[in-house]
Amino acid sequence: QNVTVDLDRRQRCGFPEVVYGEGKSDDAVAAVFDELLARGEPALATRISAAQAETLLTRLPGARYNPVARTLRRNPAGAEPAGGRGRAAVVSAGSTDLPVAEEARETLNWMGVDVTMVQDVGVAGPHRLPERVAEIVDSDAVVVVAGMEGALPSVVGGYVPCPVIGVPTSVGYGANFQGLSALLSMLNSCASNVTVVNIDAGFKGGYLAGLIATR
Amino acid sequence: QNVTVDLDRRQRCGFPEVVYGEGKSDDAVAAVFDELLARGEPALATRISAAQAETLLTRLPGARYNPVARTLRRNPAGAEPAGGRGRAAVVSAGSTDLPVAEEARETLNWMGVDVTMVQDVGVAGPHRLPERVAEIVDSDAVVVVAGMEGALPSVVGGYVPCPVIGVPTSVGYGANFQGLSALLSMLNSCASNVTVVNIDAGFKGGYLAGLIATR
Amino acid sequence: QNVTVDLDRRQRCGFPEVVYGEGKSDDAVAAVFDELLARGEPALATRISAAQAETLLTRLPGARYNPVARTLRRNPAGAEPAGGRGRAAVVSAGSTDLPVAEEARETLNWMGVDVTMVQDVGVAGPHRLPERVAEIVDSDAVVVVAGMEGALPSVVGGYVPCPVIGVPTSVGYGANFQGLSALLSMLNSCASNVTVVNIDAGFKGGYLAGLIATR
Amino acid sequence: QNVTVDLDRRQRCGFPEVVYGEGKSDDAVAAVFDELLARGEPALATRISAAQAETLLTRLPGARYNPVARTLRRNPAGAEPAGGRGRAAVVSAGSTDLPVAEEARETLNWMGVDVTMVQDVGVAGPHRLPERVAEIVDSDAVVVVAGMEGALPSVVGGYVPCPVIGVPTSVGYGANFQGLSALLSMLNSCASNVTVVNIDAGFKGGYLAGLIATR
Amino acid sequence: QNVTVDLDRRQRCGFPEVVYGEGKSDDAVAAVFDELLARGEPALATRISAAQAETLLTRLPGARYNPVARTLRRNPAGAEPAGGRGRAAVVSAGSTDLPVAEEARETLNWMGVDVTMVQDVGVAGPHRLPERVAEIVDSDAVVVVAGMEGALPSVVGGYVPCPVIGVPTSVGYGANFQGLSALLSMLNSCASNVTVVNIDAGFKGGYLAGLIATR
Amino acid sequence: QNVTVDLDRRQRCGFPEVVYGEGKSDDAVAAVFDELLARGEPALATRISAAQAETLLTRLPGARYNPVARTLRRNPAGAEPAGGRGRAAVVSAGSTDLPVAEEARETLNWMGVDVTMVQDVGVAGPHRLPERVAEIVDSDAVVVVAGMEGALPSVVGGYVPCPVIGVPTSVGYGANFQGLSALLSMLNSCASNVTVVNIDAGFKGGYLAGLIATR
Amino acid sequence: QNVTVDLDRRQRCGFPEVVYGEGKSDDAVAAVFDELLARGEPALATRISAAQAETLLTRLPGARYNPVARTLRRNPAGAEPAGGRGRAAVVSAGSTDLPVAEEARETLNWMGVDVTMVQDVGVAGPHRLPERVAEIVDSDAVVVVAGMEGALPSVVGGYVPCPVIGVPTSVGYGANFQGLSALLSMLNSCASNVTVVNIDAGFKGGYLAGLIATR
Amino acid sequence: QNVTVDLDRRQRCGFPEVVYGEGKSDDAVAAVFDELLARGEPALATRISAAQAETLLTRLPGARYNPVARTLRRNPAGAEPAGGRGRAAVVSAGSTDLPVAEEARETLNWMGVDVTMVQDVGVAGPHRLPERVAEIVDSDAVVVVAGMEGALPSVVGGYVPCPVIGVPTSVGYGANFQGLSALLSMLNSCASNVTVVNIDAGFKGGYLAGLIATR
Ligand SMILES: Nc1ncnc2c1ncn2[C@@H]1O[C@H](COP(=O)(O)O)[C@@H](O)[C@H]1O
Ligand SMILES: Nc1ncnc2c1ncn2[C@@H]1O[C@H](COP(=O)(O)O)[C@@H](O)[C@H]1O
Ligand SMILES: Nc1ncnc2c1ncn2[C@@H]1O[C@H](COP(=O)(O)O)[C@@H](O)[C@H]1O
Ligand SMILES: Nc1ncnc2c1ncn2[C@@H]1O[C@H](COP(=O)(O)O)[C@@H](O)[C@H]1O
Ligand SMILES: [Mg+2]
Ligand SMILES: [Mg+2]
Ligand SMILES: [Mg+2]
Ligand SMILES: [Mg+2]
Ligand SMILES: [Mg+2]
Ligand SMILES: [Mg+2]
Ligand SMILES: [Mg+2]
Ligand SMILES: [Mg+2]
C-alpha cells in the first residue's frame, strides 16, 4: 500500500499536505515526512499516538512530538517557521478541552501564524471571558474549543469582529452523546460569525483560522 | 368520556390540577373549571388555542385568555391571586421565545408568585445579561427560556445562587431538530445549578419555580 | 414586545444587526429598519415571506425584496453599497439549492462584497466544476451550497486555496432526513479548508465569507 | 496547564467550586483541595476513580473517599459539616442505581443537608413505594434516581408536594441506549413537579436538591 | 390494482384478514367487506377516516363506524359476535389516549372477547390504578395504552399475573418525539410480563390480547 | 446494600422473582437463591457471567449454569420442574442468535413449559422454515429470535395461529446499530400476531411465552 | 435560472438525463423535453405532480402521464421504445407500495427493458411469493419494493440468482420513522445479493435494474 | 450447535454459501470448508480474525489467509479460479479504506472475476480520479469504498456507464458516527447509477459486482 504524497498541494491550496496519523504505519508517516523534507517543506502529522511517536522520533531526526496535541512536526532547516503570518487566538472552555486546543495551536504555528492561547474561560464562570477579550479582539480569526454544552463560541462571537471557528469536543457524559450536544449548539449559534468543524477536529479549526490569518 | 378532576391534588401536591388543553373538548375544559370554581379553587388551563378560547370565554364568565401564552385562567372570587408568595424571574433569550416565557409567567402568577420578566438577553449580545442581573439575583428561582443553541441557562447559572430551570424551545431551524439542540445544551450545562424540563414546557418551568418560591 | 436593536453591533462586530424575519410582526421589522436608516446604516432582513414583504414594501419606501432569497434590504442613501470590499464566490450544486445561494449572495452584497455565482455544478456531472474553477479560484472565500449528499464542498475545497464555507440544504428526500445527510458529509469533509454552517443557513454562509473578504 | 479555582464562587453562587475529577491529574485535584482548605472551605471532588483515590488519599490528609459514589471530600476543621440545613430524600429504583444515588447523597451532605435514602422501590413492585412515602413526604426536595424505563420520578411526583429532581441512569441494555430511555421518560413526565438533569448526573441532582433545601 | 383477500387466513391464523384502511380506495375496502360477508365472516377495517366512512356506510348496509376508534365493522348475520371468548382489559393513561384504546376494544369485540375499559389512570395520580386493579386482575391479557412517558404498563405489570401488552401512543410534545419516549419506556420495562407493539398500534395491541384470551 | 426479595411475587404475578445478575455481587445473588430455596421456590438468575458462575457454583450446591444462555438455576428438591405446563417453541434465525434463544429456553423450562427449539432458519434460506413449521404450529406461543434485518418473526407470524414474541438481537454490524434494525423491523411487522420485547431480551421473550402457555 | 441539459450524458453514462420534477417550473421541464426531442432522445421526468402534469400535457404533444407513478414520458417518434433490452421484475409487498413500484416500471420501460410486475406478495402471507417465483427467477435483476419492516428483499434474494435492488418505502406509521425501518432492514439483509437505494427511490431502483439488464 | 451448509445454494443462487466468520468456532468454519471441498466447491470465509486464521490454517491444508481483508479461501484443486468471468473495478478513497476494498477484491476473485484496484483517489485531491478513469470505464460494475463524507461513488458514477456499488466505511471520527455519514451520502447520491450496501460490507459490495459481471 503505497502512500502517494499530493505534491502540488501547496501550489493548489497554499500549504503542503498534512498526515492524518490514525492507523498509519511508521513507514507510511516517515515516507511522507522524508519526501516533504527533500522539497524543503515543513511537515505536520496529527493523531499520532505516544506509541507511534516513540519509534518515529528515532527515525526522523529533528522531529518534535507534542504529547498533549498528539502532533508530530519537522522543519526543513530545523528552525521554527518564522511566524508573523497573521494572528489567531485559540480559546478553550475547560481544562479537558486542552488536547484539541493544542492541536489547533500546533497547526497554526506550522502555518506561521502567531497564536494567543486563552484557557478555562467556559460560560459557567461568565466573568472570566470579558476579562480576557482584549487579548483576542484583534485576531484575524478565533478558534473556540468547547465540550459539554458548547456555548462558548456564541459568547465569543458577540465580542469579536472576526470569524469564530467553533470546535466541539467530545468532553462530557450522558446526554452529551460524544460531542453531539456541543456540535448542535455551535451549528445553531445565534451569533452570525460562528462557523463549525467536526467534533474534536482541532486540526481543522486551526487550519481554517490559519487560512484566514495568512491571506 | 368523562374527565375526572383529581380533587385532592392540592392536599397531596399543594396546588389544584391544571388542565392540559390540547385536544380537549370545550365541555371537558369547562367542566373542570366549574368544579374547581365550586370548591373555591383558581383554575388554569394551558395550550388553549385561539379557537378554543373564543367559545370557552363565552361559557366561563370572568375567565381571562392570554393569547401569547395560550393560557386560560379563572379565579373564584374574581380578583387576581394575592401574590407575594415568593419571587421568581423569567428570562428569555429572543423575542420568538416569548410564548413559552409567558406560559411560565401565567403559571407563576396563578401560584401567587411575583414575577420579574427579562427579555431578549440571549448570548449573541453578551453585554445585555450582566446589565440586568441585579433584577434577578434575589429571586427564589429563575426560569430561563431559550431556543437555538440554548446557551443562556448556563450563563445565568453563573450569576445567581438559586436554582435555574432551563426551558428549551423549538425556535430555530435546520440542525436545531425542533429543540433538540437547546435541550441537549441545557442537560449538559457546566453550571451546577441548572435543571431542565421538556422542550416548550413553559408550564413546567413556571410550576417548578413556583414550588421552590412558595416553600 | 419591544424589539431592541443592538445598536453598537457595528462597533463591536463590524456590521449592523440583521433581522431574522421568521415570525416577526411587520411592526417589529419596520421599527428596526427605520432605526437603522436614521443612523445611516444599510438594513437587511432574512426569512421574510412573500406575505410579509407585500405589506412591508408599502411601509418601507425604497426597500427591495428578493422573492427567491426571501430577503428585504434598504439602503440609507438609496443606492447600492459601493461594492469592491473583496471578492467571494457562491457555488451551488443544483437548481433547487438556489434560494439558499441567493440568500448568501444578498448578504454578501449588503456587506459590499463582489460576488461570482456559479450554479448547477453538482458532482453528478463531474466535468462541470473544473470548467468553471477559473472563475472562483481567486476568491477570498467560497460559499458552497449543496443538498442531497452534500459532496460539492469537498471537491471545491481541492481546487481553491481559500476557506470554503459549506452550507448544507434540506433539498432531497428519504434518507436525506431534512438535510442531515449533507450536513454530516460536510462536517466529515476530507478537504482541510471546509467549514460548515447550519442547514439552509445561506445568511450565515454569506456572512462568514463576507467577514473574510472584508478583512 | 494551570487549574484556576473560581474563588468567589461561594460569594456569587452560595457554595464553593466542586472538582470534576474525570481526566484530571492528581496535582490538579490536590491543588484545588489545598487552596479550598486554606480558605476554610469544605472540598468535594466527583468522578474520582479508585486509582486516583489511592494516590490522592496519601497526599490529602483527612480526605475521605466513597468508592461507590466515587467522591472525595475533605473538611477544613476535619469534622463533618454540621448538617441541619434542610431535608432532602434520595430515592432509587434498583440496586444498580446506587452509585448515582450515593453521589447525590455525598453532595447533599457536603452542602449540610440531612438526607433520607430510600432504595430499591422501582415501579415493578408497585406496593413498595407507598409503604415508604411517609419517610420522604416532608422533604424540601426529592432526588429520584432510575434507569431502564425511568418511571419512578413520575410516581414519586404524585405523592409529594415538593420539587422532584429526576436523575436518569445508564442502567439497562438494548433499547435503553445508555440512558436515553430513562431521560426521555423523565422529560415527558405527566407529573408537574418533575424536573430533570443529565444521565448519571448524581452530583447535579444532589446539588439542585441542596440549593432548594438550603434556601 | 386488484386487492386479493387472503381467504385462508382464518384457517392458518385463526381469524380472517383485517383491512388497513389508510390510503385505500372505497372500492378496495368495500370489495373485501363483500367477499368476507359472502363467506359468513365478520369484517373489520381500521384507520378509516371520517371521509371514507361517510361514503362507505352508504355502500355497506349494516356496517357500523366508530369515529373515535376510526374502525368500520360489519357482521354477517347482522348481530354482534356472541362474545364470551375470554376476557381482556384495556387500560389507558389519559383521555387523549382514547382513540388508540378504542381501536383495541373494537378489535377485541370483533374477536368475540369481553372487554373491561379502565380510563384515565395514568401514573401522575398514583392512587387511581390500585383502586381499579380488581376490575382487571382476572383478565386473560391486559392492553395498556399510554403516551408521554409511557410508564403505566410497568405499573400494571406489577399488579397482574397475565401478559401486559403495552401500546405507546404519540400523545405528548417536545422530547416525546412522536411516541419514541413511550416506546422506549415500554421496551425497557422492569416488569417481566410487559411486551410491546408499534406506536399508536391499538389494533395490534387488541389482536394480541385477543389471541391470548381466545386460546 | 441489602437486596430485598419480592416474596409475594408468585402470589401477585404467578412466578417468583428472577435475579438480573448484571453487576450484582455473589453475596446478593446467593442471598436471593437461599431465600427462595427456603420457601421451596425454584430459582433463576440471568446475565450471570462465567466469572460469577465460577464462584457461585461452589456456594450454591445443586445449582446448574448454562454458559451459552448465561443463566443459573437451582431447584428446591433438586429435580427439574415437572414440565408439561403448555408448549412453546423458540425459533432462531442464525447460529449467532443462540445465546438469546437459550436464555428464552431456560426461562421457559424454569416455568415448567415444554420447549421445541428450531435453529438456523433465517429468511436468506427461505425453504428452511416451511419444512419445519409442523414442529411449531401447535405451540401456545412462539418466541422468534433474530438479528440483522429481523425479518423472521413476520414470516413465522404468517404460519402460526398463536402469539409470536419477537426478540431482536444485537447480532450484525454497520447500519445494524446494535440491534436497532431488527427492533424496528419487528415493531413494524405486517403480521398481526407479532409483539416485541427489548433487544437481546431472551428472558422476557421466554417469560411472555411462558405466561401464555401456562394460562 | 437556466436549466442546462447534460447533453453528453448518453455518451458518458449510456442513457440521457432524466428530469427530477420536484419543485421545477413547467418551463424548465418543457425545455429539457424539447431539447431531448430535438436530438431524438426519449424523455422521462419523475416526481411530476398532477398539477404540473395538467399544464405540461397541453404543452408537450404526445407526452404521457402516469398518475400513480407520477412520471411523464415522451418518445421522439411517438411509439413506445422497442423493448426487448433484457428482462427485469418489479416485486412489491403491499398495495400502498404501488406508486414506487410503478415509478420503477416506467423507468425500466423507458430504458427498453421488459418488466414483469408481481404485487402484494409481502411476507405476512408467506405462501404468496413462492407461488410466483417462476415469473421472476429468470430476470436479469429484480427490484423489490417494500415498506413497514421491509423484509421482502431478503426473502426474494433467497430465491433468485440475480441482483436484487431493495427500494424501502415510507409506508407505515409509528416506529417506521418514514421508512427508516425498511431501509435498515434492507441494508442488514442476510441475503448476499441484496443492495439498496434511497427510501421511495423507485426511479433509482428501476435505473439500476435497467443498467444491469441492458448490459 | 450444528452448522448446516446450504448445499443447493449454487443451484438456487449461482454461488456456494460463504461463511461469515465473526464469532464462529474453528470447528464450525472448518466443517463448512471440508464439506465444500468434498463437493469440489471453492470456499470463502469473511471476517476471520488473525487468531482464528492461525489455528484454521493448520487444519485446512491449502487454505490462504489475507490478513488485510480478513478473508480465508481454499480452492478444490488447489489452483486459483480461472478468472475471466467478467471485469470489475474496486476503487477506494483513502488508505484506511483498504481492508474493506480488499474484502471486495477477494470476493470478486473467488467468483472468478478479474479486478482492477484503484486506490487513494478520494475527492480531496479531485485531479486524481480523472487520471485513472480509463482503467475502470470498461468495467461491468465498479465497487467504490469510501469513509468520512463518502462522496466518491457520486463522482465515479458520473464517469462510468455501469452500476456503481457504494460501500460506506466506518473510517472517520466525530460526526462520522461510525459510518453513518458516508452511508447517508451514498443513499442520497445525485448520480442515478449508485446503489449501496451496509457500512464496511466489502463482501456484499464485491458479491453484487460479481453477480453483475458474471451474468
Ligand atoms: N403545558 C403542560 N405541559 C405539561 N403538563 C401539563 C401542562 N398543562 C397541564 N399539565 C399537567 O397535565 C396534567 C393534566 O393532564 P390531563 O388530565 O390530560 O388534563 C395535570 O396534572 C398538569 O399537571
Ligand atoms: N437567516 C438567519 N439565520 C441565522 N441567523 C440569522 C439569520 N438572519 C439573521 N440572523 C442573526 O439573528 C440575529 C437576530 O435575531 P433577532 O434579534 O431575533 O432578529 C441577528 O443578530 C443576526 O445576526
Ligand atoms: N459530576 C459532575 N457533573 C457535572 N458537573 C460537575 C460534576 N462535578 C463537578 N461539576 C461542576 O463542574 C465544574 C468544574 O469543572 P472543572 O473546572 O473542569 O473542574 C464545577 O464548577 C462543578 O460545578
Ligand atoms: N435478563 C433480564 N432482562 C430484563 N429483565 C430481567 C432479566 N432478568 C430478570 N429480570 C427482571 O428484573 C427484575 C429483577 O431486577 P433486580 O431486582 O435488579 O434483580 C426481576 O423482577 C425480573 O423480572
Ligand atoms: Mg493522502
Ligand atoms: Mg386528568
Ligand atoms: Mg435581536
Ligand atoms: Mg474549573
Ligand atoms: Mg392484503
Ligand atoms: Mg429486585
Ligand atoms: Mg440537471
Ligand atoms: Mg448458514
PDB file of N, CA, C and O in Angstrom, chain H residues 14-45:
ATOM      1  N   GLY H  14     -26.464 -19.448  -7.716  1.00  0.00           N
ATOM      2  CA  GLY H  14     -25.342 -19.298  -8.628  1.00  0.00           C
ATOM      3  C   GLY H  14     -23.968 -19.468  -7.995  1.00  0.00           C
ATOM      4  O   GLY H  14     -22.992 -19.732  -8.691  1.00  0.00           O
ATOM      5  N   PHE H  15     -23.880 -19.309  -6.679  1.00  0.00           N
ATOM      6  CA  PHE H  15     -22.599 -19.458  -5.987  1.00  0.00           C
ATOM      7  C   PHE H  15     -22.824 -20.196  -4.677  1.00  0.00           C
ATOM      8  O   PHE H  15     -23.898 -20.093  -4.086  1.00  0.00           O
ATOM      9  N   PRO H  16     -21.806 -20.926  -4.207  1.00  0.00           N
ATOM     10  CA  PRO H  16     -21.968 -21.640  -2.929  1.00  0.00           C
ATOM     11  C   PRO H  16     -22.058 -20.660  -1.751  1.00  0.00           C
ATOM     12  O   PRO H  16     -21.731 -19.475  -1.886  1.00  0.00           O
ATOM     13  N   GLU H  17     -22.467 -21.166  -0.593  1.00  0.00           N
ATOM     14  CA  GLU H  17     -22.571 -20.351   0.612  1.00  0.00           C
ATOM     15  C   GLU H  17     -21.191 -19.834   1.027  1.00  0.00           C
ATOM     16  O   GLU H  17     -20.185 -20.514   0.869  1.00  0.00           O
ATOM     17  N   VAL H  18     -21.179 -18.618   1.580  1.00  0.00           N
ATOM     18  CA  VAL H  18     -19.947 -18.027   2.092  1.00  0.00           C
ATOM     19  C   VAL H  18     -20.063 -17.985   3.616  1.00  0.00           C
ATOM     20  O   VAL H  18     -21.124 -17.687   4.152  1.00  0.00           O
ATOM     21  N   VAL H  19     -18.980 -18.314   4.319  1.00  0.00           N
ATOM     22  CA  VAL H  19     -19.012 -18.354   5.782  1.00  0.00           C
ATOM     23  C   VAL H  19     -18.776 -16.950   6.352  1.00  0.00           C
ATOM     24  O   VAL H  19     -17.794 -16.294   5.993  1.00  0.00           O
ATOM     25  N   TYR H  20     -19.659 -16.505   7.231  1.00  0.00           N
ATOM     26  CA  TYR H  20     -19.468 -15.247   7.970  1.00  0.00           C
ATOM     27  C   TYR H  20     -18.765 -15.640   9.276  1.00  0.00           C
ATOM     28  O   TYR H  20     -19.364 -16.258  10.152  1.00  0.00           O
ATOM     29  N   GLY H  21     -17.470 -15.325   9.377  1.00  0.00           N
ATOM     30  CA  GLY H  21     -16.643 -15.920  10.419  1.00  0.00           C
ATOM     31  C   GLY H  21     -16.824 -15.353  11.821  1.00  0.00           C
ATOM     32  O   GLY H  21     -16.462 -16.006  12.802  1.00  0.00           O
ATOM     33  N   GLU H  22     -17.358 -14.149  11.913  1.00  0.00           N
ATOM     34  CA  GLU H  22     -17.476 -13.460  13.208  1.00  0.00           C
ATOM     35  C   GLU H  22     -18.149 -14.351  14.248  1.00  0.00           C
ATOM     36  O   GLU H  22     -19.308 -14.761  14.080  1.00  0.00           O
ATOM     37  N   GLY H  23     -17.399 -14.651  15.309  1.00  0.00           N
ATOM     38  CA  GLY H  23     -17.987 -15.398  16.418  1.00  0.00           C
ATOM     39  C   GLY H  23     -18.187 -16.881  16.155  1.00  0.00           C
ATOM     40  O   GLY H  23     -18.791 -17.568  16.966  1.00  0.00           O
ATOM     41  N   LYS H  24     -17.728 -17.378  15.030  1.00  0.00           N
ATOM     42  CA  LYS H  24     -17.855 -18.814  14.769  1.00  0.00           C
ATOM     43  C   LYS H  24     -16.646 -19.547  15.342  1.00  0.00           C
ATOM     44  O   LYS H  24     -15.524 -19.053  15.309  1.00  0.00           O
ATOM     45  N   SER H  25     -16.863 -20.770  15.800  1.00  0.00           N
ATOM     46  CA  SER H  25     -15.765 -21.602  16.290  1.00  0.00           C
ATOM     47  C   SER H  25     -14.961 -22.135  15.099  1.00  0.00           C
ATOM     48  O   SER H  25     -15.470 -22.214  13.974  1.00  0.00           O
ATOM     49  N   ASP H  26     -13.707 -22.547  15.357  1.00  0.00           N
ATOM     50  CA  ASP H  26     -12.891 -23.156  14.312  1.00  0.00           C
ATOM     51  C   ASP H  26     -13.576 -24.394  13.747  1.00  0.00           C
ATOM     52  O   ASP H  26     -13.576 -24.618  12.530  1.00  0.00           O
ATOM     53  N   ASP H  27     -14.174 -25.176  14.624  1.00  0.00           N
ATOM     54  CA  ASP H  27     -14.874 -26.382  14.166  1.00  0.00           C
ATOM     55  C   ASP H  27     -15.940 -26.039  13.135  1.00  0.00           C
ATOM     56  O   ASP H  27     -16.050 -26.694  12.094  1.00  0.00           O
ATOM     57  N   ALA H  28     -16.708 -25.013  13.451  1.00  0.00           N
ATOM     58  CA  ALA H  28     -17.798 -24.650  12.551  1.00  0.00           C
ATOM     59  C   ALA H  28     -17.257 -24.232  11.191  1.00  0.00           C
ATOM     60  O   ALA H  28     -17.743 -24.680  10.141  1.00  0.00           O
ATOM     61  N   VAL H  29     -16.228 -23.375  11.183  1.00  0.00           N
ATOM     62  CA  VAL H  29     -15.679 -22.910   9.911  1.00  0.00           C
ATOM     63  C   VAL H  29     -15.062 -24.074   9.128  1.00  0.00           C
ATOM     64  O   VAL H  29     -15.328 -24.258   7.929  1.00  0.00           O
ATOM     65  N   ALA H  30     -14.276 -24.883   9.830  1.00  0.00           N
ATOM     66  CA  ALA H  30     -13.593 -25.992   9.156  1.00  0.00           C
ATOM     67  C   ALA H  30     -14.590 -26.989   8.576  1.00  0.00           C
ATOM     68  O   ALA H  30     -14.393 -27.517   7.468  1.00  0.00           O
ATOM     69  N   ALA H  31     -15.665 -27.235   9.291  1.00  0.00           N
ATOM     70  CA  ALA H  31     -16.670 -28.197   8.817  1.00  0.00           C
ATOM     71  C   ALA H  31     -17.245 -27.754   7.476  1.00  0.00           C
ATOM     72  O   ALA H  31     -17.365 -28.548   6.533  1.00  0.00           O
ATOM     73  N   VAL H  32     -17.592 -26.467   7.370  1.00  0.00           N
ATOM     74  CA  VAL H  32     -18.154 -25.984   6.096  1.00  0.00           C
ATOM     75  C   VAL H  32     -17.114 -26.094   4.981  1.00  0.00           C
ATOM     76  O   VAL H  32     -17.417 -26.539   3.869  1.00  0.00           O
ATOM     77  N   PHE H  33     -15.881 -25.693   5.309  1.00  0.00           N
ATOM     78  CA  PHE H  33     -14.827 -25.760   4.286  1.00  0.00           C
ATOM     79  C   PHE H  33     -14.636 -27.194   3.783  1.00  0.00           C
ATOM     80  O   PHE H  33     -14.493 -27.435   2.581  1.00  0.00           O
ATOM     81  N   ASP H  34     -14.622 -28.145   4.715  1.00  0.00           N
ATOM     82  CA  ASP H  34     -14.424 -29.538   4.316  1.00  0.00           C
ATOM     83  C   ASP H  34     -15.566 -30.027   3.431  1.00  0.00           C
ATOM     84  O   ASP H  34     -15.349 -30.659   2.403  1.00  0.00           O
ATOM     85  N   GLU H  35     -16.773 -29.682   3.832  1.00  0.00           N
ATOM     86  CA  GLU H  35     -17.928 -30.137   3.065  1.00  0.00           C
ATOM     87  C   GLU H  35     -17.919 -29.555   1.650  1.00  0.00           C
ATOM     88  O   GLU H  35     -18.230 -30.238   0.673  1.00  0.00           O
ATOM     89  N   LEU H  36     -17.552 -28.262   1.553  1.00  0.00           N
ATOM     90  CA  LEU H  36     -17.491 -27.638   0.224  1.00  0.00           C
ATOM     91  C   LEU H  36     -16.398 -28.282  -0.620  1.00  0.00           C
ATOM     92  O   LEU H  36     -16.599 -28.576  -1.807  1.00  0.00           O
ATOM     93  N   LEU H  37     -15.232 -28.538  -0.007  1.00  0.00           N
ATOM     94  CA  LEU H  37     -14.140 -29.181  -0.722  1.00  0.00           C
ATOM     95  C   LEU H  37     -14.594 -30.519  -1.297  1.00  0.00           C
ATOM     96  O   LEU H  37     -14.328 -30.847  -2.453  1.00  0.00           O
ATOM     97  N   ALA H  38     -15.302 -31.273  -0.444  1.00  0.00           N
ATOM     98  CA  ALA H  38     -15.785 -32.590  -0.852  1.00  0.00           C
ATOM     99  C   ALA H  38     -16.659 -32.512  -2.104  1.00  0.00           C
ATOM    100  O   ALA H  38     -16.757 -33.464  -2.882  1.00  0.00           O
ATOM    101  N   ARG H  39     -17.317 -31.376  -2.300  1.00  0.00           N
ATOM    102  CA  ARG H  39     -18.189 -31.226  -3.468  1.00  0.00           C
ATOM    103  C   ARG H  39     -17.497 -30.468  -4.591  1.00  0.00           C
ATOM    104  O   ARG H  39     -18.157 -30.035  -5.539  1.00  0.00           O
ATOM    105  N   GLY H  40     -16.193 -30.214  -4.415  1.00  0.00           N
ATOM    106  CA  GLY H  40     -15.463 -29.522  -5.473  1.00  0.00           C
ATOM    107  C   GLY H  40     -15.760 -28.035  -5.562  1.00  0.00           C
ATOM    108  O   GLY H  40     -15.562 -27.423  -6.606  1.00  0.00           O
ATOM    109  N   GLU H  41     -16.242 -27.479  -4.463  1.00  0.00           N
ATOM    110  CA  GLU H  41     -16.589 -26.053  -4.473  1.00  0.00           C
ATOM    111  C   GLU H  41     -15.461 -25.230  -3.851  1.00  0.00           C
ATOM    112  O   GLU H  41     -14.857 -25.634  -2.860  1.00  0.00           O
ATOM    113  N   PRO H  42     -15.183 -24.038  -4.383  1.00  0.00           N
ATOM    114  CA  PRO H  42     -14.229 -23.135  -3.740  1.00  0.00           C
ATOM    115  C   PRO H  42     -14.867 -22.537  -2.487  1.00  0.00           C
ATOM    116  O   PRO H  42     -16.050 -22.181  -2.501  1.00  0.00           O
ATOM    117  N   ALA H  43     -14.084 -22.455  -1.403  1.00  0.00           N
ATOM    118  CA  ALA H  43     -14.638 -21.970  -0.130  1.00  0.00           C
ATOM    119  C   ALA H  43     -14.106 -20.582   0.197  1.00  0.00           C
ATOM    120  O   ALA H  43     -12.934 -20.280  -0.045  1.00  0.00           O
ATOM    121  N   LEU H  44     -14.995 -19.747   0.755  1.00  0.00           N
ATOM    122  CA  LEU H  44     -14.612 -18.402   1.171  1.00  0.00           C
ATOM    123  C   LEU H  44     -15.209 -18.130   2.546  1.00  0.00           C
ATOM    124  O   LEU H  44     -16.378 -18.422   2.789  1.00  0.00           O
ATOM    125  N   ALA H  45     -14.389 -17.592   3.462  1.00  0.00           N
ATOM    126  CA  ALA H  45     -14.897 -17.143   4.758  1.00  0.00           C
ATOM    127  C   ALA H  45     -14.464 -15.693   4.952  1.00  0.00           C
ATOM    128  O   ALA H  45     -13.328 -15.333   4.630  1.00  0.00           O
TER     129      ALA H  45
END
